[in-house]
Coordinates of C-alpha atoms in Angstrom, one line a residue:
M1 CA 24.5 -13.1 75.2
D2 CA 23.2 -15.7 73.9
R3 CA 19.2 -13.8 74.9
I4 CA 20.4 -11.1 73.2
T5 CA 21.5 -12.5 70.4
K6 CA 18.4 -14.7 69.9
A7 CA 16.2 -11.8 70.1
A8 CA 18.1 -9.8 67.8
R9 CA 17.6 -12.4 65.2
D10 CA 13.9 -13.0 66.5
K11 CA 13.2 -9.0 65.9
R12 CA 15.2 -9.8 61.9
M13 CA 13.1 -12.9 61.5
Q14 CA 9.7 -10.1 62.2
T15 CA 10.7 -7.8 60.3
C16 CA 11.9 -9.8 56.8
L17 CA 8.5 -11.3 57.4
A18 CA 6.2 -8.2 58.1
A19 CA 8.0 -6.6 54.6
T20 CA 7.7 -10.5 52.1
L21 CA 3.9 -9.7 53.2
I22 CA 3.0 -5.9 51.9
M23 CA 5.4 -6.9 48.8
G24 CA 2.9 -9.5 48.2
L25 CA -0.3 -7.7 49.3
A26 CA 1.0 -4.1 47.4
A27 CA 1.2 -7.0 44.8
L28 CA -1.6 -7.3 43.8
L29 CA -3.4 -4.4 44.4
P30 CA -4.0 -2.5 41.4
G31 CA -2.2 -0.3 39.8
H32 CA 0.2 -1.0 43.1
A33 CA 3.3 -2.9 40.8
L34 CA 6.5 -2.7 42.1
A35 CA 9.3 -1.4 40.1
Q36 CA 10.6 -5.1 39.2
D37 CA 7.2 -5.7 38.7
A38 CA 6.5 -3.4 35.6
P39 CA 5.8 -4.8 32.1
A40 CA 9.2 -5.2 30.1
A41 CA 9.0 -3.4 27.4
P42 CA 7.2 -5.4 24.0
A43 CA 10.5 -8.2 23.0
I44 CA 10.6 -9.9 19.4
N45 CA 8.3 -12.2 18.6
S46 CA 8.8 -15.2 16.7
G47 CA 5.1 -16.0 15.6
D48 CA 5.3 -12.4 14.1
T49 CA 8.2 -12.2 12.4
A50 CA 7.9 -15.8 10.6
W51 CA 4.2 -14.3 9.6
M52 CA 5.7 -10.5 8.2
L53 CA 8.5 -12.2 6.8
T54 CA 5.8 -13.8 5.1
S55 CA 3.5 -11.0 4.1
T56 CA 6.2 -9.4 2.8
A57 CA 7.5 -12.4 0.6
L58 CA 4.3 -12.2 -1.1
V59 CA 4.0 -8.3 -1.4
L60 CA 7.0 -8.4 -3.1
M61 CA 5.5 -11.4 -5.2
M62 CA 2.7 -8.9 -6.2
T63 CA 4.5 -7.0 -7.8
I64 CA 6.9 -9.7 -9.6
P65 CA 6.1 -11.8 -11.3
G66 CA 2.4 -11.0 -10.4
L67 CA 1.7 -6.8 -12.2
A68 CA 4.6 -7.8 -14.5
L69 CA 2.5 -10.6 -16.1
F70 CA -0.7 -9.0 -15.6
Y71 CA 0.2 -5.6 -16.9
G72 CA 2.6 -7.4 -20.1
G73 CA -0.7 -10.1 -21.1
L74 CA -2.5 -6.7 -21.4
V75 CA -0.7 -4.7 -24.0
R76 CA 0.8 -5.6 -27.5
K77 CA 3.0 -8.5 -28.4
G78 CA 5.9 -6.3 -29.7
N79 CA 5.7 -3.9 -25.7
L80 CA 5.6 -7.6 -23.5
L81 CA 9.2 -7.5 -22.6
T82 CA 9.6 -3.8 -22.1
T83 CA 6.6 -3.6 -20.2
M84 CA 7.7 -6.8 -17.7
A85 CA 11.0 -4.9 -17.5
Q86 CA 9.5 -1.9 -15.9
S87 CA 8.3 -3.9 -13.2
F88 CA 10.8 -5.3 -13.0
A89 CA 13.7 -2.8 -13.1
T90 CA 11.5 -0.7 -10.5
T91 CA 11.9 -3.3 -7.9
C92 CA 15.3 -3.4 -8.3
L93 CA 15.5 1.0 -8.4
V94 CA 13.4 1.1 -5.2
A95 CA 14.7 -0.9 -3.5
V96 CA 17.9 0.8 -3.5
L97 CA 16.4 4.0 -2.9
W98 CA 14.4 2.7 -0.3
V99 CA 17.8 2.1 2.2
V100 CA 19.3 4.4 1.0
C101 CA 16.6 7.7 2.1
G102 CA 13.4 6.6 1.1
Y103 CA 12.3 4.6 4.2
S104 CA 13.9 7.4 6.5
L105 CA 11.5 10.1 5.2
A106 CA 8.8 8.1 5.5
F107 CA 9.4 6.4 8.8
T108 CA 10.9 8.6 10.9
N109 CA 9.8 11.3 13.4
G110 CA 10.7 14.1 11.7
N111 CA 7.8 16.9 11.4
D112 CA 3.6 16.6 10.4
Y113 CA 4.9 15.9 6.5
V114 CA 8.2 14.5 6.2
G115 CA 10.7 12.3 8.2
D116 CA 13.9 13.3 8.4
L117 CA 17.0 11.5 7.8
S118 CA 18.3 9.7 10.3
R119 CA 18.1 6.2 9.1
L120 CA 19.9 7.1 5.5
L121 CA 21.5 3.8 4.2
V122 CA 19.4 2.7 7.9
A123 CA 22.3 3.8 10.3
H124 CA 21.1 4.1 13.3
S125 CA 19.0 0.8 13.6
S126 CA 19.6 -2.3 15.3
M127 CA 17.8 -4.0 12.9
S128 CA 17.1 -6.5 16.0
A129 CA 15.3 -4.5 18.3
P130 CA 11.4 -4.2 18.2
L131 CA 11.0 -0.1 16.8
T132 CA 9.0 2.2 18.3
L133 CA 7.3 4.6 15.2
G134 CA 6.7 8.3 16.7
E135 CA 7.8 10.7 20.3
G136 CA 4.5 13.1 19.1
I137 CA 1.9 14.2 20.4
T138 CA 0.8 10.8 19.6
G139 CA 2.9 8.7 21.6
G140 CA 3.1 6.2 19.3
F141 CA 4.0 2.7 19.1
T142 CA 6.4 -0.3 19.9
L143 CA 6.7 -3.7 17.6
T144 CA 6.6 -6.4 18.1
I145 CA 9.2 -7.6 15.2
P146 CA 12.3 -6.8 13.9
E147 CA 13.3 -3.0 12.2
S148 CA 14.9 -4.3 9.7
V149 CA 11.7 -6.5 8.7
F150 CA 9.6 -3.6 9.2
M151 CA 11.4 -1.7 6.5
M152 CA 11.4 -5.0 3.8
F153 CA 7.2 -4.9 4.5
Q154 CA 7.2 -1.3 3.8
M155 CA 10.2 -1.5 1.1
T156 CA 7.4 -3.8 -1.8
F157 CA 4.4 -1.2 -0.7
A158 CA 7.1 1.2 -2.0
I159 CA 8.1 -0.4 -4.8
I160 CA 4.7 -1.8 -6.4
T161 CA 2.9 1.7 -5.9
P162 CA 5.3 3.1 -9.1
A163 CA 5.1 0.1 -10.4
L164 CA 1.4 0.5 -11.0
I165 CA 1.3 3.9 -12.8
S166 CA 3.1 1.8 -15.8
G167 CA 0.2 1.4 -16.5
A168 CA -1.5 4.1 -17.9
F169 CA 1.6 5.6 -19.4
A170 CA 2.5 2.0 -21.4
E171 CA 3.5 1.2 -24.6
R172 CA 4.6 4.9 -25.1
M173 CA 7.5 5.6 -23.3
K174 CA 11.2 5.8 -23.3
F175 CA 13.0 3.4 -20.5
S176 CA 15.1 5.7 -19.6
A177 CA 12.2 8.4 -18.9
V178 CA 10.5 5.5 -17.2
L179 CA 13.9 5.5 -14.8
V180 CA 13.9 8.9 -13.9
F181 CA 9.9 9.1 -13.1
M182 CA 10.1 6.0 -10.9
G183 CA 13.1 7.7 -9.0
L184 CA 11.9 10.7 -8.4
W185 CA 8.2 10.4 -8.0
S186 CA 9.1 6.9 -4.7
L187 CA 11.3 9.3 -3.1
I188 CA 9.8 13.1 -3.4
V189 CA 5.6 11.7 -3.5
Y190 CA 5.5 8.4 -2.1
S191 CA 7.6 8.8 0.7
P192 CA 6.1 11.9 2.2
V193 CA 2.2 10.5 2.0
A194 CA 3.6 7.6 3.8
H195 CA 4.8 9.5 6.0
W196 CA 1.2 11.5 6.4
V197 CA -1.1 8.7 6.8
W198 CA 1.1 5.6 8.4
H199 CA 3.3 7.4 10.9
P200 CA 2.0 9.0 14.5
N201 CA 3.6 12.1 13.4
G202 CA 2.4 12.8 9.6
F203 CA -0.4 14.9 9.8
L204 CA -3.1 12.9 8.0
F205 CA -2.6 10.3 10.8
K206 CA -3.6 13.5 13.7
A207 CA -6.3 13.9 11.7
G208 CA -7.8 10.3 12.0
V209 CA -7.7 9.2 8.3
L210 CA -7.7 5.3 7.8
D211 CA -5.9 4.0 5.5
Y212 CA -5.2 0.3 7.1
A213 CA -3.0 -0.7 4.1
G214 CA -3.0 1.8 1.2
G215 CA -5.7 3.1 -0.5
T216 CA -4.4 6.9 -0.1
V217 CA -0.9 5.7 0.0
V218 CA -0.8 3.5 -2.8
H219 CA -3.7 3.1 -4.6
I220 CA -4.8 7.2 -5.1
N221 CA -1.3 8.1 -4.8
A222 CA -0.8 5.8 -7.6
G223 CA -4.4 6.5 -9.6
V224 CA -3.8 11.1 -9.9
A225 CA 0.0 9.7 -10.7
G226 CA -0.5 7.9 -13.4
L227 CA -3.6 10.3 -14.9
V228 CA -1.8 13.2 -15.3
T229 CA 0.9 11.4 -16.3
A230 CA -0.4 10.3 -19.5
L231 CA -2.6 13.2 -19.9
V232 CA 0.9 15.2 -20.1
I233 CA 2.7 12.8 -22.3
G234 CA -0.2 12.2 -24.5
K235 CA -2.8 9.2 -26.5
R236 CA -1.2 6.7 -28.2
K237 CA -0.9 7.2 -31.8
S238 CA -3.4 3.8 -32.8
Y239 CA -5.7 5.1 -29.8
P240 CA -8.4 5.2 -29.4
H241 CA -9.2 3.8 -33.5
D242 CA -7.3 1.0 -33.4
V243 CA -5.5 -0.4 -30.2
A244 CA -4.7 -3.7 -31.4
P245 CA -6.4 -6.2 -28.1
P246 CA -3.8 -7.9 -25.3
H247 CA -2.4 -10.9 -26.6
N248 CA -2.1 -12.6 -24.4
L249 CA -5.2 -13.2 -21.4
A250 CA -3.5 -16.2 -20.1
F251 CA -0.2 -13.9 -19.1
S252 CA -2.9 -10.8 -17.3
L253 CA -5.2 -13.9 -15.8
I254 CA -2.3 -15.5 -14.3
G255 CA -0.6 -12.2 -12.4
A256 CA -3.9 -11.4 -11.4
S257 CA -4.4 -15.0 -9.6
L258 CA -0.6 -13.3 -8.1
L259 CA -1.4 -10.1 -7.5
W260 CA -4.5 -11.5 -5.2
V261 CA -2.7 -14.1 -3.7
G262 CA -0.3 -11.7 -2.4
W263 CA -2.8 -9.1 -1.8
F264 CA -3.3 -11.3 1.6
G265 CA 0.1 -9.7 2.8
F266 CA -0.5 -6.9 1.6
N267 CA -4.4 -6.1 3.8
A268 CA -3.2 -9.5 6.8
G269 CA 0.1 -8.0 6.9
S270 CA -0.6 -4.7 7.4
A271 CA -2.1 -5.8 11.5
V272 CA 2.1 -6.1 12.1
T273 CA 1.0 -9.5 14.3
A274 CA -0.4 -13.0 13.8
G275 CA -3.7 -12.4 15.4
Y276 CA -7.1 -11.4 15.2
N277 CA -6.4 -7.9 12.8
A278 CA -4.8 -10.5 9.9
G279 CA -7.7 -12.8 9.9
M280 CA -9.7 -10.0 10.1
A281 CA -7.7 -8.5 7.1
M282 CA -7.6 -11.8 5.6
A283 CA -11.1 -13.1 5.1
V284 CA -12.8 -9.4 4.7
T285 CA -10.0 -9.2 1.0
M286 CA -11.6 -12.6 -0.1
V287 CA -14.6 -11.4 0.0
A288 CA -14.3 -7.9 -1.2
T289 CA -12.1 -9.0 -4.0
A290 CA -15.0 -11.6 -5.2
A291 CA -17.7 -9.7 -4.9
A292 CA -16.1 -7.6 -7.0
G293 CA -14.9 -9.3 -9.7
L294 CA -18.3 -11.1 -10.4
T295 CA -20.0 -7.9 -10.2
W296 CA -18.2 -6.4 -13.1
M297 CA -18.4 -9.4 -15.1
L298 CA -21.7 -9.4 -14.9
V299 CA -22.9 -5.7 -14.7
G300 CA -20.4 -5.8 -17.9
W301 CA -22.3 -9.5 -19.1
A302 CA -25.2 -7.5 -19.0
V303 CA -23.6 -4.6 -21.3
F304 CA -21.6 -6.1 -23.7
K305 CA -24.0 -9.7 -24.3
K306 CA -20.4 -11.7 -23.4
P307 CA -19.1 -12.5 -20.1
S308 CA -15.3 -11.1 -20.2
I309 CA -12.2 -12.5 -19.1
V310 CA -10.7 -9.3 -19.3
G311 CA -13.1 -7.8 -17.0
L312 CA -13.6 -10.5 -14.5
I313 CA -10.0 -9.9 -13.8
S314 CA -9.8 -6.2 -14.2
G315 CA -13.3 -6.5 -11.6
A316 CA -11.4 -8.8 -8.9
V317 CA -7.8 -5.9 -9.4
A318 CA -10.5 -3.0 -8.0
G319 CA -11.9 -5.3 -4.9
L320 CA -8.7 -5.5 -4.2
V321 CA -7.3 -2.4 -4.4
A322 CA -11.2 -0.8 -2.6
I323 CA -10.8 -2.8 0.6
T324 CA -7.0 -2.3 1.0
P325 CA -8.4 0.7 3.5
A326 CA -11.0 -0.4 5.0
S327 CA -9.2 -3.9 5.7
G328 CA -7.8 -3.9 9.0
F329 CA -11.8 -1.7 10.0
V330 CA -14.4 -3.6 8.3
D331 CA -16.5 -6.3 9.3
V332 CA -17.5 -9.3 6.3
T333 CA -20.2 -7.8 5.2
G334 CA -19.4 -4.4 4.8
A335 CA -16.6 -6.2 2.7
L336 CA -19.4 -7.6 0.3
I337 CA -21.9 -4.7 0.2
L338 CA -18.6 -2.4 -0.7
G339 CA -17.1 -4.6 -3.6
V340 CA -20.3 -4.7 -4.8
I341 CA -19.9 -1.3 -5.0
T342 CA -16.3 -1.0 -6.3
G343 CA -17.5 -3.4 -9.6
I344 CA -20.1 -0.9 -10.5
I345 CA -18.5 2.2 -10.3
C346 CA -14.5 0.7 -11.1
F347 CA -17.2 -0.8 -14.3
F348 CA -18.0 2.6 -15.9
A349 CA -14.9 4.4 -14.4
C350 CA -13.1 2.3 -17.4
T351 CA -15.6 2.6 -19.9
T352 CA -18.1 5.0 -20.0
L353 CA -15.6 7.3 -18.0
K354 CA -12.7 7.4 -19.5
A355 CA -14.6 7.5 -23.3
K356 CA -16.1 10.4 -22.6
L357 CA -13.5 12.5 -20.6
G358 CA -11.0 11.1 -23.5
Y359 CA -7.8 10.5 -21.5
D360 CA -5.2 7.2 -22.4
D361 CA -5.1 5.6 -19.2
S362 CA -3.8 1.7 -21.6
L363 CA -3.9 -1.0 -19.0
D364 CA -6.6 1.5 -16.6
C365 CA -3.9 2.4 -14.1
V366 CA -6.4 5.5 -12.9
G367 CA -10.2 3.5 -13.4
V368 CA -9.3 0.2 -11.5
H369 CA -6.8 2.3 -8.7
G370 CA -7.5 5.8 -8.7
V371 CA -11.1 5.3 -9.3
G372 CA -11.0 2.4 -6.8
G373 CA -9.0 3.4 -4.2
I374 CA -10.6 7.0 -4.2
V375 CA -14.3 3.8 -3.4
G376 CA -12.7 2.1 -0.7
A377 CA -11.2 5.4 1.0
V378 CA -14.5 7.0 1.6
L379 CA -16.5 3.6 2.3
T380 CA -14.3 2.9 4.9
G381 CA -15.8 6.1 6.4
V382 CA -19.0 4.5 6.4
F383 CA -18.4 0.3 6.8
A384 CA -15.5 0.8 9.5
T385 CA -17.5 -0.4 13.5
K386 CA -15.6 0.0 16.9
E387 CA -15.9 -4.4 17.4
V388 CA -13.1 -4.6 14.1
K389 CA -10.9 -1.6 14.8
G390 CA -11.2 -1.5 18.8
G391 CA -12.2 0.2 21.8
D392 CA -15.5 1.7 22.7
A393 CA -15.3 5.0 20.4
A394 CA -18.1 5.0 17.5
V395 CA -15.9 4.4 13.8
G396 CA -17.6 5.4 10.9
L397 CA -21.1 6.4 9.5
I398 CA -23.1 3.1 10.6
D399 CA -21.4 3.0 14.4
G400 CA -22.8 7.0 14.2
N401 CA -19.5 8.6 13.0
A402 CA -20.3 10.7 10.4
D403 CA -17.5 12.9 10.9
Q404 CA -15.2 9.9 9.8
V405 CA -16.8 10.4 5.8
I406 CA -15.3 14.0 6.1
T407 CA -11.7 12.7 7.4
Q408 CA -11.5 10.3 4.8
L409 CA -12.6 13.5 2.0
I410 CA -9.4 14.8 3.9
G411 CA -7.3 12.2 3.4
I412 CA -8.6 11.8 0.1
G413 CA -8.2 15.0 -1.3
A414 CA -4.4 15.9 0.3
T415 CA -3.3 12.8 -2.1
I416 CA -4.7 13.9 -5.0
A417 CA -3.5 17.3 -4.8
W418 CA -0.6 16.3 -3.6
S419 CA 0.3 13.3 -6.7
A420 CA -1.0 15.9 -9.3
I421 CA 1.8 18.7 -8.1
G422 CA 3.9 16.4 -7.5
T423 CA 4.0 14.2 -10.6
F424 CA 3.3 16.9 -13.1
V425 CA 6.2 19.1 -12.1
I426 CA 8.2 15.6 -12.2
V427 CA 7.0 14.3 -16.0
K428 CA 7.7 18.2 -17.2
I429 CA 10.8 18.6 -15.9
I430 CA 12.1 14.5 -17.7
D431 CA 10.4 15.8 -20.6
I432 CA 12.3 18.6 -21.3
V433 CA 16.0 17.3 -20.0
I434 CA 15.7 14.0 -21.7
G435 CA 12.1 13.5 -23.3
L436 CA 9.1 10.8 -22.4
R437 CA 8.2 9.9 -25.2
V438 CA 9.3 7.4 -27.7
H439 CA 9.3 8.0 -32.3
P440 CA 6.8 7.2 -33.8
D441 CA 7.9 4.7 -35.4
V442 CA 9.2 2.9 -32.3
E443 CA 5.6 3.2 -30.8
R444 CA 4.0 1.5 -34.1
E445 CA 6.6 -1.2 -34.1
G446 CA 7.0 -2.6 -30.6
L447 CA 9.3 -1.0 -28.2
D448 CA 10.8 -4.7 -27.7
A449 CA 13.6 -4.6 -30.2
H450 CA 14.0 -0.7 -30.2
L451 CA 14.2 -0.1 -26.7
H452 CA 16.1 -3.4 -25.4
G453 CA 17.2 -5.0 -28.4
E454 CA 15.7 -8.2 -28.0
V455 CA 11.6 -10.2 -28.7
Q456 CA 9.7 -12.2 -27.3
E457 CA 8.8 -14.5 -30.2

């Protein structure tokens, strides 16, 4: 009996040793990992989350106080408060609309053109688990930050985009009309374009359009909307022969500086992780911005015989705009060239082109954001490299992939068409229902006192 028991124990021991050996060998063989050893779904990464919280605050700072000061300093003193209030009120309004339905329209699966309504009031989300975007033919991807942080980061983009448009119609639109326009435009124009370009189910995403941080979604979108709005509302009564100079360039210089600093969150934050991509995006953002600001100032110096402060800061902002779609795809050399080209083109767009076409783009939303966004989107297709983007396939023209430039043009064309049509319909309806423009006497005397009953002494 003892011998039988001992033999049974020995057999069980041999079986266990054999099973252990087989399991160990299987674990070492590539492609044959056991089920319990399969990699777990990405978890929340505290470093990535900390960087994205910081980036969100930086991008919000771009609108308030950055854009508010930048635009506010460029207008007449009697329009300072109204101009700054437009940025602040847009921040409040779009933040509410974004959580109600804007986020859902932009970043849920939906179809090729718009998201669904499954995230109304950001419902059906734990807001603490990683977010997986898209389940379509592209597969989708999972982030390593809480959905609440991603939602907030994208909210700051949704806020600044319509706020940029206010520069095109500054000093002549009713405050009530501004609020209605900003709300409708955010939902009808901005959210669908964000879905097209940034969600894996979006048709421009599937087409391969490269837009790292908003060249099409933010800047071309806003620039085209600014042009349409300026044309519909008409010129200022004083334009072009009696336009007052900027009343406080110090405000504008501070605002441009805040935009530059905040833009690191805009571009480097779009990596959605604290790693190589964020570092490269920050580096190329710095280089392109500096090159564009310097170039614009030097060209203006040669043409007008003086180095303009407005030109210096406008050039820097144009560089920020142009590098935005390219910031995750180009190297430092590409960024430097992109900045120089942008500085030259946007200078002439804001001087010669605007004068010849005769539209009244008060604060150069069209010339800086529209033209700068188009230049940046096209040059992304030229200078994007596989060394920066990653992977083995050629990316841009300098990699040998000329088709990427065509793809970029498709993205530009689709954005221009939707923004132009959507904006025109919105502003025409507003004009019919409540009117767009203040009374000529109000425009002449200044909007602050008449619209808000408050003035800046």
